[in-house]
mmCIF file of C-alpha atoms in Angstrom:
data_model
loop_
_atom_site.group_PDB
_atom_site.id
_atom_site.type_symbol
_atom_site.label_atom_id
_atom_site.label_comp_id
_atom_site.label_asym_id
_atom_site.label_seq_id
_atom_site.Cartn_x
_atom_site.Cartn_y
_atom_site.Cartn_z
ATOM 1 C CA UNK A 1 0.048 -0.093 0.236
ATOM 2 C CA UNK A 2 2.719 2.475 1.101
ATOM 3 C CA UNK A 3 4.255 1.820 -2.457
ATOM 4 C CA UNK A 4 1.229 2.928 -3.859
ATOM 5 C CA UNK A 5 0.756 6.143 -2.194
ATOM 6 C CA UNK A 6 4.561 6.825 -2.463
ATOM 7 C CA UNK A 7 6.054 5.298 -5.589
ATOM 8 C CA UNK A 8 9.414 3.981 -4.967
ATOM 9 C CA UNK A 9 12.496 3.832 -7.495
ATOM 10 C CA UNK A 10 14.222 0.903 -7.937
ATOM 11 C CA UNK A 11 17.798 1.915 -6.120
ATOM 12 C CA UNK A 12 19.856 -0.035 -8.511
ATOM 13 C CA UNK A 13 18.445 0.859 -12.180
ATOM 14 C CA UNK A 14 15.483 3.528 -11.047
ATOM 15 C CA UNK A 15 12.363 1.251 -12.377
ATOM 16 C CA UNK A 16 9.246 2.947 -10.766
ATOM 17 C CA UNK A 17 6.944 1.344 -7.997
ATOM 18 C CA UNK A 18 9.820 -1.048 -6.523
ATOM 19 C CA UNK A 19 12.745 -0.456 -4.013
ATOM 20 C CA UNK A 20 14.443 -3.085 -5.895
ATOM 21 C CA UNK A 21 13.534 -4.609 -9.116
ATOM 22 C CA UNK A 22 13.745 -8.564 -9.663
ATOM 23 C CA UNK A 23 17.000 -8.031 -12.428
ATOM 24 C CA UNK A 24 18.969 -5.747 -9.905
ATOM 25 C CA UNK A 25 18.140 -7.818 -7.202
ATOM 26 C CA UNK A 26 19.739 -11.053 -9.170
ATOM 27 C CA UNK A 27 22.413 -8.842 -9.635
ATOM 28 C CA UNK A 28 23.380 -8.764 -5.603
ATOM 29 C CA UNK A 29 24.264 -12.533 -6.311
ATOM 30 C CA UNK A 30 25.937 -12.523 -9.714
ATOM 31 C CA UNK A 31 28.085 -14.398 -10.677
ATOM 32 C CA UNK A 32 28.146 -16.242 -7.479
ATOM 33 C CA UNK A 33 30.490 -15.602 -3.880
ATOM 34 C CA UNK A 34 33.843 -16.036 -5.110
ATOM 35 C CA UNK A 35 37.221 -15.359 -3.555
ATOM 36 C CA UNK A 36 38.547 -11.718 -4.114
ATOM 37 C CA UNK A 37 41.872 -9.912 -3.637
ATOM 38 C CA UNK A 38 42.820 -6.509 -4.030
ATOM 39 C CA UNK A 39 45.750 -5.445 -6.341
ATOM 40 C CA UNK A 40 47.851 -4.832 -3.413
ATOM 41 C CA UNK A 41 46.571 -6.735 -0.205
ATOM 42 C CA UNK A 42 47.506 -5.162 2.940
ATOM 43 C CA UNK A 43 49.506 -7.370 5.759
ATOM 44 C CA UNK A 44 47.369 -9.210 7.529
ATOM 45 C CA UNK A 45 44.565 -9.064 5.451
ATOM 46 C CA UNK A 46 42.177 -12.534 5.406
ATOM 47 C CA UNK A 47 41.172 -14.561 2.652
ATOM 48 C CA UNK A 48 37.717 -12.433 1.588
ATOM 49 C CA UNK A 49 34.891 -13.540 0.067
ATOM 50 C CA UNK A 50 32.708 -11.270 -2.036
ATOM 51 C CA UNK A 51 28.906 -11.871 -3.370
ATOM 52 C CA UNK A 52 29.377 -9.518 -6.385
ATOM 53 C CA UNK A 53 31.740 -7.156 -8.108
ATOM 54 C CA UNK A 54 31.199 -3.442 -6.688
ATOM 55 C CA UNK A 55 30.224 -1.705 -9.427
ATOM 56 C CA UNK A 56 26.920 -1.077 -11.482
ATOM 57 C CA UNK A 57 23.670 -1.910 -9.803
ATOM 58 C CA UNK A 58 25.350 -3.715 -6.621
ATOM 59 C CA UNK A 59 27.138 -0.180 -6.167
ATOM 60 C CA UNK A 60 24.349 1.350 -6.571
ATOM 61 C CA UNK A 61 21.964 -0.380 -4.393
ATOM 62 C CA UNK A 62 24.938 -0.444 -1.305
ATOM 63 C CA UNK A 63 25.068 3.531 -1.576
ATOM 64 C CA UNK A 64 21.510 3.983 -1.186
ATOM 65 C CA UNK A 65 21.289 1.821 1.742
ATOM 66 C CA UNK A 66 24.320 3.247 3.327
ATOM 67 C CA UNK A 67 24.299 6.910 2.637
ATOM 68 C CA UNK A 68 20.542 7.507 1.758
ATOM 69 C CA UNK A 69 18.677 5.193 4.745
ATOM 70 C CA UNK A 70 16.723 2.531 2.546
ATOM 71 C CA UNK A 71 16.904 0.420 5.016
ATOM 72 C CA UNK A 72 14.164 -1.840 3.113
ATOM 73 C CA UNK A 73 17.426 -2.800 1.260
ATOM 74 C CA UNK A 74 19.414 -4.263 4.308
ATOM 75 C CA UNK A 75 17.608 -7.517 4.065
ATOM 76 C CA UNK A 76 17.944 -8.309 0.076
ATOM 77 C CA UNK A 77 21.840 -6.964 1.048
ATOM 78 C CA UNK A 78 22.071 -9.405 3.909
ATOM 79 C CA UNK A 79 21.074 -12.268 2.115
ATOM 80 C CA UNK A 80 24.034 -11.605 -0.467
ATOM 81 C CA UNK A 81 26.227 -11.298 2.425
ATOM 82 C CA UNK A 82 25.172 -14.486 3.801
ATOM 83 C CA UNK A 83 25.930 -16.262 0.645
ATOM 84 C CA UNK A 84 29.348 -14.961 0.613
ATOM 85 C CA UNK A 85 29.913 -15.819 4.177
ATOM 86 C CA UNK A 86 28.521 -19.338 3.319
ATOM 87 C CA UNK A 87 31.130 -19.619 0.760
ATOM 88 C CA UNK A 88 33.942 -18.686 3.292
ATOM 89 C CA UNK A 89 33.252 -21.037 5.847
ATOM 90 C CA UNK A 90 32.869 -23.542 3.158
ATOM 91 C CA UNK A 91 35.934 -22.886 1.528
ATOM 92 C CA UNK A 92 34.274 -22.505 -1.715
ATOM 93 C CA UNK A 93 35.126 -20.315 -4.242
ATOM 94 C CA UNK A 94 38.842 -21.741 -4.321
ATOM 95 C CA UNK A 95 40.506 -19.909 -7.345
ATOM 96 C CA UNK A 96 37.647 -17.729 -8.536
ATOM 97 C CA UNK A 97 35.086 -20.295 -9.245
ATOM 98 C CA UNK A 98 31.716 -19.259 -7.763
ATOM 99 C CA UNK A 99 29.740 -20.630 -4.871
ATOM 100 C CA UNK A 100 26.004 -21.147 -4.625
ATOM 101 C CA UNK A 101 23.938 -21.806 -1.650
ATOM 102 C CA UNK A 102 21.801 -24.857 -2.135
ATOM 103 C CA UNK A 103 18.969 -22.685 -1.106
ATOM 104 C CA UNK A 104 19.428 -20.266 -3.325
ATOM 105 C CA UNK A 105 20.145 -22.914 -6.455
ATOM 106 C CA UNK A 106 16.483 -24.288 -5.428
ATOM 107 C CA UNK A 107 17.991 -27.318 -4.146
ATOM 108 C CA UNK A 108 16.912 -28.967 -0.795
ATOM 109 C CA UNK A 109 19.137 -28.281 1.887
ATOM 110 C CA UNK A 110 20.653 -30.729 4.469
ATOM 111 C CA UNK A 111 22.408 -28.304 7.435
ATOM 112 C CA UNK A 112 25.993 -28.362 6.654
ATOM 113 C CA UNK A 113 27.750 -29.934 9.789
ATOM 114 C CA UNK A 114 30.144 -26.599 10.498
ATOM 115 C CA UNK A 115 30.455 -25.561 14.470
ATOM 116 C CA UNK A 116 29.104 -22.022 15.365
ATOM 117 C CA UNK A 117 31.206 -18.925 14.251
ATOM 118 C CA UNK A 118 30.265 -15.024 15.112
ATOM 119 C CA UNK A 119 30.133 -12.555 12.551
ATOM 120 C CA UNK A 120 31.832 -9.655 13.284
ATOM 121 C CA UNK A 121 30.756 -6.236 11.543
ATOM 122 C CA UNK A 122 33.779 -3.679 10.664
ATOM 123 C CA UNK A 123 32.749 -0.633 12.805
ATOM 124 C CA UNK A 124 31.952 2.909 11.222
ATOM 125 C CA UNK A 125 33.019 5.976 13.449
ATOM 126 C CA UNK A 126 30.421 7.575 15.449
ATOM 127 C CA UNK A 127 30.362 10.579 13.459
ATOM 128 C CA UNK A 128 29.738 8.459 10.316
ATOM 129 C CA UNK A 129 26.970 6.460 11.816
ATOM 130 C CA UNK A 130 25.230 9.765 13.697
ATOM 131 C CA UNK A 131 25.458 11.596 9.769
ATOM 132 C CA UNK A 132 23.828 8.410 8.224
ATOM 133 C CA UNK A 133 21.328 7.928 10.823
ATOM 134 C CA UNK A 134 21.904 4.252 11.195
ATOM 135 C CA UNK A 135 24.820 1.741 11.375
ATOM 136 C CA UNK A 136 24.784 0.158 7.861
ATOM 137 C CA UNK A 137 27.431 -2.262 8.398
ATOM 138 C CA UNK A 138 25.867 -3.616 11.589
ATOM 139 C CA UNK A 139 22.757 -4.150 10.009
ATOM 140 C CA UNK A 140 24.029 -5.919 7.383
ATOM 141 C CA UNK A 141 25.624 -8.281 9.448
ATOM 142 C CA UNK A 142 22.355 -9.098 11.478
ATOM 143 C CA UNK A 143 20.389 -9.692 8.493
ATOM 144 C CA UNK A 144 23.005 -12.091 7.158
ATOM 145 C CA UNK A 145 22.736 -13.985 10.624
ATOM 146 C CA UNK A 146 19.159 -14.362 10.384
ATOM 147 C CA UNK A 147 19.464 -15.262 6.904
ATOM 148 C CA UNK A 148 21.980 -17.940 7.552
ATOM 149 C CA UNK A 149 20.569 -19.420 10.451
ATOM 150 C CA UNK A 150 17.627 -20.278 8.049
ATOM 151 C CA UNK A 151 20.464 -22.499 6.578
ATOM 152 C CA UNK A 152 20.622 -24.386 10.074
ATOM 153 C CA UNK A 153 23.788 -22.498 10.512
ATOM 154 C CA UNK A 154 24.577 -21.693 14.266
ATOM 155 C CA UNK A 155 25.982 -17.808 13.886
ATOM 156 C CA UNK A 156 25.651 -15.076 15.711
ATOM 157 C CA UNK A 157 26.280 -11.245 14.910
ATOM 158 C CA UNK A 158 28.519 -9.733 17.325
ATOM 159 C CA UNK A 159 29.452 -5.925 17.164
ATOM 160 C CA UNK A 160 32.642 -6.190 19.320
ATOM 161 C CA UNK A 161 34.733 -3.745 17.615
ATOM 162 C CA UNK A 162 34.980 0.147 18.057
ATOM 163 C CA UNK A 163 37.226 3.026 16.565
ATOM 164 C CA UNK A 164 39.858 3.997 19.134
ATOM 165 C CA UNK A 165 40.788 6.997 17.310
ATOM 166 C CA UNK A 166 39.605 9.569 14.640
ATOM 167 C CA UNK A 167 40.352 8.356 10.870
ATOM 168 C CA UNK A 168 40.098 10.567 7.777
ATOM 169 C CA UNK A 169 36.932 9.638 5.135
ATOM 170 C CA UNK A 170 38.444 6.614 3.520
ATOM 171 C CA UNK A 171 36.789 7.748 -0.168
ATOM 172 C CA UNK A 172 38.966 10.763 -0.088
ATOM 173 C CA UNK A 173 42.166 8.723 0.044
ATOM 174 C CA UNK A 174 44.054 6.829 -2.554
ATOM 175 C CA UNK A 175 45.430 3.048 -2.090
ATOM 176 C CA UNK A 176 48.529 4.376 -0.517
ATOM 177 C CA UNK A 177 47.086 6.204 1.901
ATOM 178 C CA UNK A 178 44.366 4.384 3.196
ATOM 179 C CA UNK A 179 46.475 1.362 5.049
ATOM 180 C CA UNK A 180 48.242 3.729 7.080
ATOM 181 C CA UNK A 181 45.060 6.018 7.854
ATOM 182 C CA UNK A 182 43.182 2.995 9.699
ATOM 183 C CA UNK A 183 46.317 0.874 10.963
ATOM 184 C CA UNK A 184 45.607 0.293 14.690
ATOM 185 C CA UNK A 185 42.373 2.269 14.337
ATOM 186 C CA UNK A 186 40.273 -0.341 15.217
ATOM 187 C CA UNK A 187 40.047 -2.078 19.083
ATOM 188 C CA UNK A 188 37.817 -4.629 21.016
ATOM 189 C CA UNK A 189 35.181 -3.603 23.356
ATOM 190 C CA UNK A 190 35.419 -4.266 26.738
ATOM 191 C CA UNK A 191 34.522 -8.024 27.706
ATOM 192 C CA UNK A 192 34.689 -8.904 24.018
ATOM 193 C CA UNK A 193 37.415 -11.290 24.740
ATOM 194 C CA UNK A 194 35.155 -13.755 26.535
ATOM 195 C CA UNK A 195 32.864 -13.708 23.449
ATOM 196 C CA UNK A 196 35.713 -14.023 20.840
ATOM 197 C CA UNK A 197 36.406 -17.024 22.990
ATOM 198 C CA UNK A 198 33.541 -19.075 22.385
ATOM 199 C CA UNK A 199 33.671 -19.321 18.592
ATOM 200 C CA UNK A 200 35.706 -18.134 15.311
ATOM 201 C CA UNK A 201 35.017 -15.139 13.271
ATOM 202 C CA UNK A 202 34.031 -14.267 10.362
ATOM 203 C CA UNK A 203 34.484 -10.415 9.178
ATOM 204 C CA UNK A 204 32.154 -8.655 7.286
ATOM 205 C CA UNK A 205 31.560 -5.395 5.525
ATOM 206 C CA UNK A 206 29.708 -4.282 3.025
ATOM 207 C CA UNK A 207 32.511 -4.072 0.502
ATOM 208 C CA UNK A 208 36.111 -4.101 0.021
ATOM 209 C CA UNK A 209 38.511 -1.740 -2.140
ATOM 210 C CA UNK A 210 41.996 -1.834 -0.628
ATOM 211 C CA UNK A 211 41.176 -4.488 2.091
ATOM 212 C CA UNK A 212 42.797 -1.699 4.942
ATOM 213 C CA UNK A 213 39.468 -2.070 7.028
ATOM 214 C CA UNK A 214 39.542 -5.758 6.856
ATOM 215 C CA UNK A 215 43.112 -6.004 7.698
ATOM 216 C CA UNK A 216 42.929 -3.678 10.563
ATOM 217 C CA UNK A 217 39.989 -5.664 11.735
ATOM 218 C CA UNK A 218 41.822 -8.897 11.891
ATOM 219 C CA UNK A 219 44.270 -7.636 13.654
ATOM 220 C CA UNK A 220 41.911 -6.187 16.425
ATOM 221 C CA UNK A 221 40.065 -9.532 16.470
ATOM 222 C CA UNK A 222 43.539 -11.435 17.084
ATOM 223 C CA UNK A 223 44.707 -9.099 19.650
ATOM 224 C CA UNK A 224 41.636 -9.749 22.035
ATOM 225 C CA UNK A 225 42.419 -13.779 21.456
ATOM 226 C CA UNK A 226 39.984 -14.003 18.724
ATOM 227 C CA UNK A 227 40.790 -16.527 15.494
ATOM 228 C CA UNK A 228 39.407 -14.941 12.160
ATOM 229 C CA UNK A 229 38.547 -17.266 9.856
ATOM 230 C CA UNK A 230 37.886 -15.537 6.834
ATOM 231 C CA UNK A 231 36.192 -12.082 5.677
ATOM 232 C CA UNK A 232 32.705 -11.498 3.237
ATOM 233 C CA UNK A 233 31.469 -8.608 1.837
ATOM 234 C CA UNK A 234 28.829 -8.081 -0.232
ATOM 235 C CA UNK A 235 31.247 -6.011 -3.116
ATOM 236 C CA UNK A 236 34.472 -6.811 -4.005
ATOM 237 C CA UNK A 237 37.282 -5.990 -6.831
ATOM 238 C CA UNK A 238 37.105 -8.552 -9.939
ATOM 239 C CA UNK A 239 37.788 -12.344 -8.853
ATOM 240 C CA UNK A 240 40.515 -13.398 -7.714
ATOM 241 C CA UNK A 241 42.888 -13.918 -10.649
ATOM 242 C CA UNK A 242 45.551 -16.882 -9.683
ATOM 243 C CA UNK A 243 44.219 -20.286 -8.110
ATOM 244 C CA UNK A 244 44.206 -21.346 -4.607
ATOM 245 C CA UNK A 245 44.324 -24.567 -2.837
ATOM 246 C CA UNK A 246 40.863 -26.180 -2.257
ATOM 247 C CA UNK A 247 39.767 -25.331 1.481
ATOM 248 C CA UNK A 248 37.711 -27.041 3.848
ATOM 249 C CA UNK A 249 35.130 -25.821 5.563
ATOM 250 C CA UNK A 250 35.979 -23.641 8.788
ATOM 251 C CA UNK A 251 39.757 -24.014 7.801
ATOM 252 C CA UNK A 252 41.480 -20.987 7.881
ATOM 253 C CA UNK A 253 44.194 -20.395 10.291
ATOM 254 C CA UNK A 254 45.281 -17.264 12.037
ATOM 255 C CA UNK A 255 48.837 -16.622 11.727
ATOM 256 C CA UNK A 256 52.065 -15.462 9.634
ATOM 257 C CA UNK A 257 50.264 -14.003 5.977
ATOM 258 C CA UNK A 258 51.096 -16.492 3.379
ATOM 259 C CA UNK A 259 53.433 -14.418 0.245
ATOM 260 C CA UNK A 260 50.768 -13.271 -1.185
ATOM 261 C CA UNK A 261 49.602 -11.410 1.661
ATOM 262 C CA UNK A 262 46.744 -13.569 3.135
ATOM 263 C CA UNK A 263 46.864 -14.467 6.439
ATOM 264 C CA UNK A 264 46.694 -18.016 7.429
ATOM 265 C CA UNK A 265 46.026 -20.889 5.372
ATOM 266 C CA UNK A 266 43.316 -23.594 4.618
ATOM 267 C CA UNK A 267 43.647 -26.693 7.374
ATOM 268 C CA UNK A 268 44.863 -29.983 5.608
ATOM 269 C CA UNK A 269 45.963 -27.954 2.690
ATOM 270 C CA UNK A 270 49.159 -28.020 1.134
ATOM 271 C CA UNK A 271 51.237 -25.177 2.754
ATOM 272 C CA UNK A 272 52.593 -22.471 0.270
ATOM 273 C CA UNK A 273 55.806 -22.471 -1.497
ATOM 274 C CA UNK A 274 58.187 -20.327 0.381
#
């Protein structure tokens, strides 16, 4: 009824009388969740899976939710993020190959035998949250956790990170300046160590460009005693160009970086060449 009284436009393409048309909704899941890497991965960046490429309709939808407060987009964006998380914990998408959840493919779902895990959103500054009127990444993490529980997974969104110093707006910085801007900027909230000791972590964010935010979030989680499995985003750069080893579910170790800048490796996978 509200759509008839207040005609909306699709956030992705501008089609009338819908906040998100079928085509743009499908674009959030295309071509399937894949492992992605920035051109120059910062030290400490975990393996990252993206639901789609940050361009065109997905970019427009993400910006509408984040910057213009189109809160009704949180559910479809959360579902897209959930697909990337699912691929990360299942270890799918190696070498850039897409991974699709059984439910998204219209198949009968058998809940995967995976232990519980936490979704930890990368925090925005208090100033940014106040300016936007909502915490976009936390909202997506909650929506993704809700969707993943429909898949039979035991998962909880846990906003356990905060910024401990003022940082510049990343959008106004170049790729070389972004890591320095965020280095050491994040820390765990008081008491986070108790929660982080209960389950491993998948970091989540709406998008990844340079990877600086995710790398610093991984550091902060590990300093608080947590274990980062991987990271997942809705929008990422072009798919991974170099093949990676097959990964088992929930199998990424914390620890020293591999030669390509990725933190850790899959449990049971061959060690990277020295």
